[in-house]
Tab-separated table of N, CA and C in Angstrom:
chain	number	residue	atom	x	y	z
A	113	MET	N	-134.953	-32.852	16.960
A	113	MET	CA	-134.547	-32.281	15.617
A	113	MET	C	-136.176	-32.443	15.001
A	114	ASP	N	-136.545	-31.801	14.092
A	114	ASP	CA	-137.927	-31.831	13.223
A	114	ASP	C	-137.612	-32.209	11.803
A	115	LEU	N	-136.495	-31.967	11.289
A	115	LEU	CA	-136.262	-32.089	9.617
A	115	LEU	C	-134.276	-32.056	9.624
A	116	SER	N	-134.373	-32.767	8.301
A	116	SER	CA	-132.970	-32.931	8.088
A	116	SER	C	-132.952	-32.044	6.569
A	117	VAL	N	-131.812	-31.223	6.208
A	117	VAL	CA	-131.688	-30.883	4.973
A	117	VAL	C	-130.447	-31.788	4.486
A	118	ILE	N	-130.751	-31.983	3.339
A	118	ILE	CA	-129.678	-32.696	2.702
A	118	ILE	C	-129.220	-31.863	1.741
A	119	ILE	N	-127.782	-31.682	1.549
A	119	ILE	CA	-127.320	-30.744	0.428
A	119	ILE	C	-125.968	-31.440	-0.282
A	120	THR	N	-126.446	-31.342	-2.035
A	120	THR	CA	-125.474	-32.097	-2.596
A	120	THR	C	-124.449	-30.937	-2.809
A	121	THR	N	-122.782	-31.812	-2.729
A	121	THR	CA	-121.856	-30.851	-3.349
A	121	THR	C	-121.004	-31.616	-4.282
A	122	TYR	N	-120.315	-31.089	-4.811
A	122	TYR	CA	-118.756	-31.480	-5.629
A	122	TYR	C	-118.080	-30.684	-5.786
A	123	ASN	N	-116.831	-30.457	-5.110
A	123	ASN	CA	-115.588	-29.757	-5.177
A	123	ASN	C	-115.965	-28.071	-5.233
A	124	SER	N	-116.899	-27.767	-4.521
A	124	SER	CA	-117.450	-26.133	-4.715
A	124	SER	C	-117.240	-25.852	-3.014
A	125	PRO	N	-116.385	-25.712	-2.480
A	125	PRO	CA	-116.673	-25.306	-1.147
A	125	PRO	C	-117.007	-23.915	-0.804
A	126	GLU	N	-116.190	-22.982	-1.895
A	126	GLU	CA	-116.809	-21.539	-1.616
A	126	GLU	C	-118.016	-21.316	-1.552
A	127	TRP	N	-119.004	-21.925	-2.451
A	127	TRP	CA	-120.163	-21.914	-2.448
A	127	TRP	C	-121.007	-22.497	-1.287
A	128	LEU	N	-120.540	-23.814	-1.146
A	128	LEU	CA	-121.098	-24.648	-0.056
A	128	LEU	C	-120.876	-23.844	1.393
A	129	GLU	N	-119.568	-22.986	1.359
A	129	GLU	CA	-119.591	-22.081	2.729
A	129	GLU	C	-121.128	-20.893	2.754
A	130	LYS	N	-121.043	-20.440	1.635
A	130	LYS	CA	-122.334	-19.488	1.554
A	130	LYS	C	-123.548	-20.238	2.264
A	131	VAL	N	-123.939	-21.417	1.526
A	131	VAL	CA	-125.290	-21.778	1.750
A	131	VAL	C	-125.179	-22.497	3.094
A	132	LEU	N	-124.102	-22.915	3.561
A	132	LEU	CA	-124.416	-23.094	5.094
A	132	LEU	C	-124.297	-22.211	6.245
A	133	THR	N	-123.792	-20.719	5.780
A	133	THR	CA	-124.242	-19.825	6.516
A	133	THR	C	-125.549	-19.504	6.591
A	134	GLY	N	-126.231	-19.520	5.112
A	134	GLY	CA	-127.587	-19.186	4.941
A	134	GLY	C	-128.356	-20.305	6.071
A	135	TYR	N	-128.062	-21.500	6.465
A	135	TYR	CA	-128.838	-22.687	7.160
A	135	TYR	C	-128.346	-21.803	8.789
A	136	ASP	N	-127.408	-20.867	8.875
A	136	ASP	CA	-126.952	-20.526	10.385
A	136	ASP	C	-128.079	-19.625	10.677
A	137	MET	N	-128.500	-18.809	9.915
A	137	MET	CA	-129.478	-17.786	10.174
A	137	MET	C	-130.948	-17.864	9.888
A	138	GLN	N	-131.209	-19.292	9.710
A	138	GLN	CA	-132.822	-19.887	9.695
A	138	GLN	C	-133.634	-19.380	10.946
A	139	SER	N	-134.998	-18.798	10.902
A	139	SER	CA	-135.502	-18.543	11.925
A	139	SER	C	-136.167	-19.974	12.548
A	140	PHE	N	-136.271	-20.990	11.862
A	140	PHE	CA	-136.496	-22.137	12.679
A	140	PHE	C	-135.479	-23.194	12.746
A	141	LYS	N	-135.342	-23.607	13.976
A	141	LYS	CA	-133.796	-24.200	14.515
A	141	LYS	C	-133.852	-25.625	14.688
A	142	GLY	N	-134.859	-26.120	14.457
A	142	GLY	CA	-134.664	-27.633	14.963
A	142	GLY	C	-134.471	-28.552	13.885
A	143	PHE	N	-133.333	-28.495	13.145
A	143	PHE	CA	-132.849	-29.290	11.789
A	143	PHE	C	-131.645	-29.417	12.012
A	144	GLU	N	-130.920	-30.437	11.491
A	144	GLU	CA	-129.559	-30.906	11.210
A	144	GLU	C	-129.380	-30.837	9.270
A	145	VAL	N	-128.299	-30.761	9.336
A	145	VAL	CA	-127.517	-30.706	8.049
A	145	VAL	C	-127.117	-31.944	7.495
A	146	ILE	N	-127.119	-32.364	6.470
A	146	ILE	CA	-126.107	-33.447	6.185
A	146	ILE	C	-125.663	-33.325	4.592
A	147	ILE	N	-124.442	-33.199	4.691
A	147	ILE	CA	-123.681	-32.722	3.455
A	147	ILE	C	-123.572	-34.207	2.612
A	148	ALA	N	-124.188	-34.303	1.330
A	148	ALA	CA	-124.211	-35.583	0.430
A	148	ALA	C	-123.142	-35.253	-0.456
A	149	ASP	N	-121.630	-35.397	-0.307
A	149	ASP	CA	-120.407	-35.059	-1.038
A	149	ASP	C	-120.028	-36.159	-2.045
A	150	ASP	N	-120.234	-35.825	-3.290
A	150	ASP	CA	-119.953	-36.645	-4.702
A	150	ASP	C	-118.387	-36.967	-4.665
A	151	GLY	N	-117.615	-37.139	-3.642
A	151	GLY	CA	-116.227	-37.574	-3.899
A	151	GLY	C	-115.431	-35.997	-4.156
A	152	SER	N	-115.542	-34.980	-3.503
A	152	SER	CA	-114.904	-33.778	-3.320
A	152	SER	C	-113.625	-34.035	-2.643
A	153	GLY	N	-112.681	-33.258	-3.007
A	153	GLY	CA	-111.442	-33.214	-2.583
A	153	GLY	C	-111.386	-32.701	-0.912
A	154	ASP	N	-109.897	-32.600	-0.365
A	154	ASP	CA	-109.685	-32.480	0.731
A	154	ASP	C	-110.441	-30.733	1.314
A	155	ASP	N	-110.293	-29.626	0.284
A	155	ASP	CA	-110.983	-28.623	0.620
A	155	ASP	C	-112.225	-28.406	1.207
A	156	THR	N	-113.142	-29.339	0.632
A	156	THR	CA	-114.537	-29.473	1.382
A	156	THR	C	-114.664	-30.148	2.603
A	157	LYS	N	-113.759	-31.053	2.631
A	157	LYS	CA	-113.923	-31.719	3.889
A	157	LYS	C	-113.318	-30.625	5.138
A	158	LYS	N	-112.131	-29.823	4.746
A	158	LYS	CA	-111.536	-28.780	5.598
A	158	LYS	C	-112.932	-28.023	5.980
A	159	LEU	N	-113.253	-27.513	4.884
A	159	LEU	CA	-114.483	-26.468	5.233
A	159	LEU	C	-115.712	-27.073	6.312
A	160	VAL	N	-116.086	-28.123	5.716
A	160	VAL	CA	-117.120	-28.717	6.994
A	160	VAL	C	-116.827	-28.976	7.996
A	161	ASP	N	-115.379	-29.462	8.341
A	161	ASP	CA	-114.885	-29.565	9.716
A	161	ASP	C	-114.949	-28.247	10.485
A	162	ALA	N	-114.303	-27.221	9.841
A	162	ALA	CA	-114.187	-25.864	10.088
A	162	ALA	C	-115.770	-25.284	10.431
A	163	CYS	N	-116.704	-25.516	9.749
A	163	CYS	CA	-118.188	-25.135	10.008
A	163	CYS	C	-118.745	-25.770	11.092
A	164	LYS	N	-118.437	-26.950	11.490
A	164	LYS	CA	-118.851	-27.830	12.380
A	164	LYS	C	-118.692	-27.303	13.717
A	165	LYS	N	-117.641	-26.477	13.757
A	165	LYS	CA	-117.177	-26.123	15.107
A	165	LYS	C	-117.701	-24.761	15.293
A	166	ARG	N	-118.257	-23.714	14.052
A	166	ARG	CA	-118.668	-22.403	14.391
A	166	ARG	C	-120.271	-22.163	13.892
A	167	LEU	N	-120.696	-23.218	13.363
A	167	LEU	CA	-122.213	-23.107	13.217
A	167	LEU	C	-122.933	-23.453	14.123
A	168	SER	N	-124.209	-23.219	14.256
A	168	SER	CA	-125.019	-23.380	15.328
A	168	SER	C	-125.919	-24.631	15.099
A	169	TYR	N	-125.923	-25.187	14.048
A	169	TYR	CA	-126.506	-26.616	13.819
A	169	TYR	C	-125.422	-27.789	13.536
A	170	PRO	N	-126.543	-28.881	14.078
A	170	PRO	CA	-125.547	-30.438	14.040
A	170	PRO	C	-125.161	-30.355	12.075
A	171	ILE	N	-123.816	-30.792	11.894
A	171	ILE	CA	-123.722	-31.106	10.431
A	171	ILE	C	-122.938	-32.790	10.282
A	172	SER	N	-123.481	-33.347	9.257
A	172	SER	CA	-122.813	-34.324	9.149
A	172	SER	C	-122.304	-34.539	7.647
A	173	HIS	N	-121.003	-35.180	7.357
A	173	HIS	CA	-120.540	-34.805	6.052
A	173	HIS	C	-120.453	-36.526	5.790
A	174	VAL	N	-121.473	-36.870	4.767
A	174	VAL	CA	-121.090	-38.087	3.978
A	174	VAL	C	-120.605	-37.931	2.479
A	175	TRP	N	-119.475	-38.861	2.511
A	175	TRP	CA	-118.801	-38.575	1.387
A	175	TRP	C	-118.750	-40.110	0.732
A	176	HIS	N	-118.189	-40.293	-0.566
A	176	HIS	CA	-117.679	-41.343	-1.162
A	176	HIS	C	-116.821	-40.924	-2.264
A	177	PRO	N	-115.656	-41.807	-2.524
A	177	PRO	CA	-114.641	-41.541	-3.440
A	177	PRO	C	-115.214	-40.802	-4.908
A	178	ASP	N	-114.764	-40.186	-5.517
A	178	ASP	CA	-115.024	-39.285	-7.251
A	178	ASP	C	-114.668	-40.836	-7.915
A	179	GLU	N	-115.712	-41.567	-8.145
A	179	GLU	CA	-115.764	-42.444	-9.600
A	179	GLU	C	-116.675	-42.139	-10.521
A	180	GLY	N	-116.659	-40.650	-10.828
A	180	GLY	CA	-117.584	-40.164	-11.705
A	180	GLY	C	-119.201	-39.662	-11.069
A	181	PHE	N	-119.952	-39.126	-11.991
A	181	PHE	CA	-121.057	-38.527	-11.343
A	181	PHE	C	-122.242	-39.923	-10.677
A	182	ARG	N	-122.186	-39.739	-9.335
A	182	ARG	CA	-122.897	-40.730	-8.459
A	182	ARG	C	-123.505	-40.151	-7.656
A	183	LYS	N	-124.163	-38.835	-7.864
A	183	LYS	CA	-124.927	-38.048	-6.997
A	183	LYS	C	-126.242	-38.733	-6.440
A	184	CYS	N	-126.843	-39.648	-7.140
A	184	CYS	CA	-128.241	-40.304	-6.579
A	184	CYS	C	-127.613	-41.295	-5.569
A	185	THR	N	-126.081	-41.976	-5.638
A	185	THR	CA	-125.719	-42.994	-4.876
A	185	THR	C	-125.525	-42.275	-3.697
A	186	ILE	N	-124.868	-41.177	-3.576
A	186	ILE	CA	-124.410	-40.403	-2.305
A	186	ILE	C	-125.796	-39.686	-1.561
A	187	LEU	N	-126.759	-39.450	-2.395
A	187	LEU	CA	-128.005	-38.882	-1.815
A	187	LEU	C	-128.676	-40.130	-0.783
A	188	ASN	N	-128.613	-40.987	-1.333
A	188	ASN	CA	-129.038	-42.324	-0.442
A	188	ASN	C	-128.572	-42.815	0.682
A	189	LYS	N	-127.018	-42.339	0.500
A	189	LYS	CA	-126.409	-42.594	1.748
A	189	LYS	C	-126.557	-41.536	2.807
A	190	ALA	N	-126.962	-40.419	2.172
A	190	ALA	CA	-127.299	-39.159	3.110
A	190	ALA	C	-128.597	-39.775	4.027
A	191	ILE	N	-129.757	-39.886	2.934
A	191	ILE	CA	-130.874	-40.432	3.355
A	191	ILE	C	-130.754	-41.341	4.689
A	192	LEU	N	-130.142	-42.344	4.339
A	192	LEU	CA	-129.937	-42.977	5.432
A	192	LEU	C	-129.268	-42.802	6.674
A	193	ALA	N	-128.182	-41.725	6.560
A	193	ALA	CA	-127.454	-40.932	7.973
A	193	ALA	C	-128.367	-40.140	8.451
A	194	SER	N	-129.849	-39.892	7.814
A	194	SER	CA	-130.671	-38.683	8.509
A	194	SER	C	-131.041	-39.045	9.672
A	195	ALA	N	-131.482	-38.306	10.623
A	195	ALA	CA	-131.945	-38.698	12.021
A	195	ALA	C	-133.611	-38.383	12.258
A	196	THR	N	-134.382	-37.689	11.285
A	196	THR	CA	-135.695	-37.325	10.906
A	196	THR	C	-136.467	-38.096	9.633
A	197	ASP	N	-137.555	-37.824	9.699
A	197	ASP	CA	-138.513	-38.444	8.805
A	197	ASP	C	-138.700	-37.455	7.519
A	198	TYR	N	-138.826	-36.333	8.163
A	198	TYR	CA	-138.846	-34.927	7.040
A	198	TYR	C	-137.146	-34.547	6.404
A	199	LEU	N	-137.426	-34.625	5.298
A	199	LEU	CA	-136.233	-34.376	4.366
A	199	LEU	C	-136.244	-33.331	3.294
A	200	VAL	N	-135.326	-32.292	3.378
A	200	VAL	CA	-135.563	-31.265	2.606
A	200	VAL	C	-134.117	-31.459	1.628
A	201	PHE	N	-134.325	-31.510	0.473
A	201	PHE	CA	-132.858	-31.751	-0.449
A	201	PHE	C	-132.699	-30.223	-1.170
A	202	THR	N	-131.416	-29.917	-1.027
A	202	THR	CA	-131.179	-28.644	-2.185
A	202	THR	C	-129.839	-29.030	-2.538
A	203	ASP	N	-129.107	-28.073	-3.210
A	203	ASP	CA	-127.843	-28.298	-3.589
A	203	ASP	C	-127.049	-26.994	-2.923
A	204	GLY	N	-125.741	-27.251	-3.245
A	204	GLY	CA	-124.674	-26.935	-2.569
A	204	GLY	C	-124.321	-25.390	-2.904
A	205	ASP	N	-125.273	-24.758	-4.106
A	205	ASP	CA	-125.350	-23.409	-4.340
A	205	ASP	C	-126.238	-22.660	-4.287
A	206	CYS	N	-127.129	-23.102	-3.591
A	206	CYS	CA	-128.505	-22.518	-3.195
A	206	CYS	C	-128.631	-22.078	-1.711
A	207	ILE	N	-128.292	-20.556	-1.661
A	207	ILE	CA	-128.650	-19.738	-0.114
A	207	ILE	C	-129.963	-19.865	-0.153
A	208	PRO	N	-130.402	-20.429	1.377
A	208	PRO	CA	-131.668	-20.140	1.611
A	208	PRO	C	-132.037	-18.877	2.350
A	209	ARG	N	-133.184	-18.511	1.965
A	209	ARG	CA	-133.373	-17.152	2.794
A	209	ARG	C	-133.916	-17.660	4.100
A	210	MET	N	-133.972	-16.964	5.181
A	210	MET	CA	-134.121	-16.889	6.621
A	210	MET	C	-135.315	-17.791	6.943
A	211	ASP	N	-136.385	-17.280	6.068
A	211	ASP	CA	-137.684	-18.269	6.500
A	211	ASP	C	-137.503	-19.403	5.692
A	212	PHE	N	-136.640	-19.873	5.146
A	212	PHE	CA	-136.884	-21.280	4.220
A	212	PHE	C	-137.110	-22.400	5.050
A	213	LEU	N	-136.534	-22.715	6.088
A	213	LEU	CA	-137.239	-24.021	6.897
A	213	LEU	C	-138.295	-23.891	7.617
A	214	GLU	N	-138.794	-22.604	8.157
A	214	GLU	CA	-139.934	-22.318	8.722
A	214	GLU	C	-140.894	-22.168	7.787
A	215	ALA	N	-140.677	-21.960	6.459
A	215	ALA	CA	-142.173	-22.328	5.565
A	215	ALA	C	-142.191	-24.018	5.318
A	216	HIS	N	-141.041	-24.460	5.274
A	216	HIS	CA	-141.398	-25.908	5.420
A	216	HIS	C	-142.232	-26.780	6.286
A	217	MET	N	-142.045	-26.107	7.625
A	217	MET	CA	-142.339	-26.584	8.744
A	217	MET	C	-143.976	-26.227	8.793
A	218	GLN	N	-144.144	-24.880	8.327
A	218	GLN	CA	-145.708	-24.301	8.494
A	218	GLN	C	-146.491	-25.303	6.951
A	219	ASN	N	-145.854	-25.579	6.223
A	219	ASN	CA	-146.626	-25.935	5.329
A	219	ASN	C	-146.506	-27.842	4.921
A	220	ARG	N	-145.804	-28.358	5.870
A	220	ARG	CA	-146.030	-29.678	5.644
A	220	ARG	C	-147.077	-30.285	5.962
A	221	ALA	N	-147.423	-31.339	5.460
A	221	ALA	CA	-148.522	-32.433	5.457
A	221	ALA	C	-148.160	-33.666	5.243
A	222	LYS	N	-148.446	-34.770	6.148
A	222	LYS	CA	-148.554	-36.249	5.861
A	222	LYS	C	-148.847	-36.435	4.355
A	223	GLY	N	-148.077	-37.470	3.508
A	223	GLY	CA	-148.725	-37.739	2.431
A	223	GLY	C	-148.557	-36.784	1.103
A	224	TYR	N	-147.714	-35.754	1.401
A	224	TYR	CA	-147.700	-34.520	0.486
A	224	TYR	C	-146.013	-34.549	0.438
A	225	PHE	N	-145.780	-33.903	-0.918
A	225	PHE	CA	-144.192	-33.228	-1.296
A	225	PHE	C	-144.365	-31.910	-1.221
A	226	LEU	N	-143.418	-30.987	-1.119
A	226	LEU	CA	-143.154	-29.752	-1.201
A	226	LEU	C	-142.203	-29.348	-2.541
A	227	SER	N	-142.607	-28.196	-3.021
A	227	SER	CA	-141.348	-28.179	-4.332
A	227	SER	C	-141.345	-26.683	-4.309
A	228	GLY	N	-140.345	-26.206	-4.528
A	228	GLY	CA	-139.714	-24.839	-4.868
A	228	GLY	C	-138.759	-24.721	-5.714
A	229	GLY	N	-138.830	-23.599	-6.066
A	229	GLY	CA	-137.638	-23.104	-7.222
A	229	GLY	C	-136.654	-22.290	-6.500
A	230	TYR	N	-135.739	-21.550	-7.368
A	230	TYR	CA	-134.795	-20.573	-7.127
A	230	TYR	C	-134.534	-19.780	-8.196
A	231	TYR	N	-133.954	-18.681	-7.901
A	231	TYR	CA	-133.368	-17.551	-8.868
A	231	TYR	C	-132.129	-17.860	-9.090
A	232	MET	N	-131.774	-18.159	-10.206
A	232	MET	CA	-130.549	-18.189	-10.771
A	232	MET	C	-129.981	-16.643	-11.004
A	233	LEU	N	-129.182	-16.142	-10.196
A	233	LEU	CA	-128.088	-14.852	-10.236
A	233	LEU	C	-127.019	-15.158	-11.535
A	234	PRO	N	-126.959	-14.025	-12.077
A	234	PRO	CA	-125.538	-14.276	-12.955
A	234	PRO	C	-124.463	-14.308	-12.140
A	235	MET	N	-123.282	-14.930	-12.884
A	235	MET	CA	-122.416	-15.354	-11.916
A	235	MET	C	-121.491	-14.012	-11.563
A	236	ASP	N	-121.649	-12.736	-12.229
A	236	ASP	CA	-120.847	-11.876	-11.579
A	236	ASP	C	-121.603	-11.282	-10.517
A	237	ILE	N	-122.757	-11.094	-10.084
A	237	ILE	CA	-123.670	-10.953	-9.083
A	237	ILE	C	-123.537	-11.874	-7.885
A	238	SER	N	-123.428	-13.262	-8.107
A	238	SER	CA	-123.029	-14.188	-7.499
A	238	SER	C	-121.733	-13.935	-6.337
A	239	ASN	N	-120.705	-13.775	-7.225
A	239	ASN	CA	-119.745	-13.604	-6.866
A	239	ASN	C	-119.491	-12.513	-5.957
A	240	LEU	N	-120.149	-11.349	-5.913
A	240	LEU	CA	-120.018	-10.332	-5.003
A	240	LEU	C	-120.833	-10.985	-3.729
A	241	ILE	N	-121.672	-11.893	-3.500
A	241	ILE	CA	-122.484	-12.109	-2.116
A	241	ILE	C	-121.263	-12.587	-1.136
A	242	GLN	N	-121.616	-11.871	-0.095
A	242	GLN	CA	-120.292	-12.460	0.989
A	242	GLN	C	-120.850	-12.872	2.246
A	243	GLU	N	-120.540	-13.022	3.528
A	243	GLU	CA	-121.072	-13.476	4.350
A	243	GLU	C	-121.869	-12.680	5.026
A	244	GLU	N	-121.262	-11.366	5.167
A	244	GLU	CA	-122.542	-10.122	5.528
A	244	GLU	C	-123.805	-10.034	4.714
A	245	ASP	N	-123.602	-10.385	3.658
A	245	ASP	CA	-124.809	-10.337	2.724
A	245	ASP	C	-126.023	-10.994	3.131
A	246	ILE	N	-125.260	-12.273	3.479
A	246	ILE	CA	-126.135	-13.256	3.939
A	246	ILE	C	-126.887	-13.150	5.221
A	247	ARG	N	-126.109	-13.232	6.095
A	247	ARG	CA	-126.673	-12.923	7.520
A	247	ARG	C	-127.323	-11.850	7.483
A	248	SER	N	-127.190	-10.804	6.848
A	248	SER	CA	-128.061	-9.694	7.008
A	248	SER	C	-129.726	-9.823	6.264
A	249	GLY	N	-129.521	-10.586	5.198
A	249	GLY	CA	-130.627	-11.043	4.532
A	249	GLY	C	-130.554	-10.014	3.379
A	250	ARG	N	-129.427	-8.997	3.145
A	250	ARG	CA	-129.313	-8.229	2.185
A	250	ARG	C	-129.410	-8.914	0.671
A	251	CYS	N	-128.633	-9.905	0.543
A	251	CYS	CA	-128.701	-10.604	-0.686
A	251	CYS	C	-130.047	-11.292	-1.364
A	252	PHE	N	-130.824	-11.188	-0.285
A	252	PHE	CA	-132.268	-11.657	-0.736
A	252	PHE	C	-133.171	-10.540	-1.363
């Protein structure tokens, strides 16, 4: 593996599933995903367990109990759980384009950070995005 994707989440399994589907479609395949879970309930755990069985990349679920907003703490735990030196941080509601990780690999350089942006869709449009829209790239 060449890189680790760390995805933060909290009680949003429906969005996390869309994001994980986006990583299943990446043109670059040498990665792992670590879900940094800031205390979600059982629905997120069930989703992650199901995705581990059906998606094409390794997934780790790093969780701690919900004791208020402790995103930085769970991110530190996820970093420790990573298997690579190159880390990509993202949120559990940001669906990646098919070339997202390939662009990271092409542009990475020792001693530098890459930063990117996102396009926030209106909620009514976001709710329309289905698995096939992600797999086909139609939603991008």
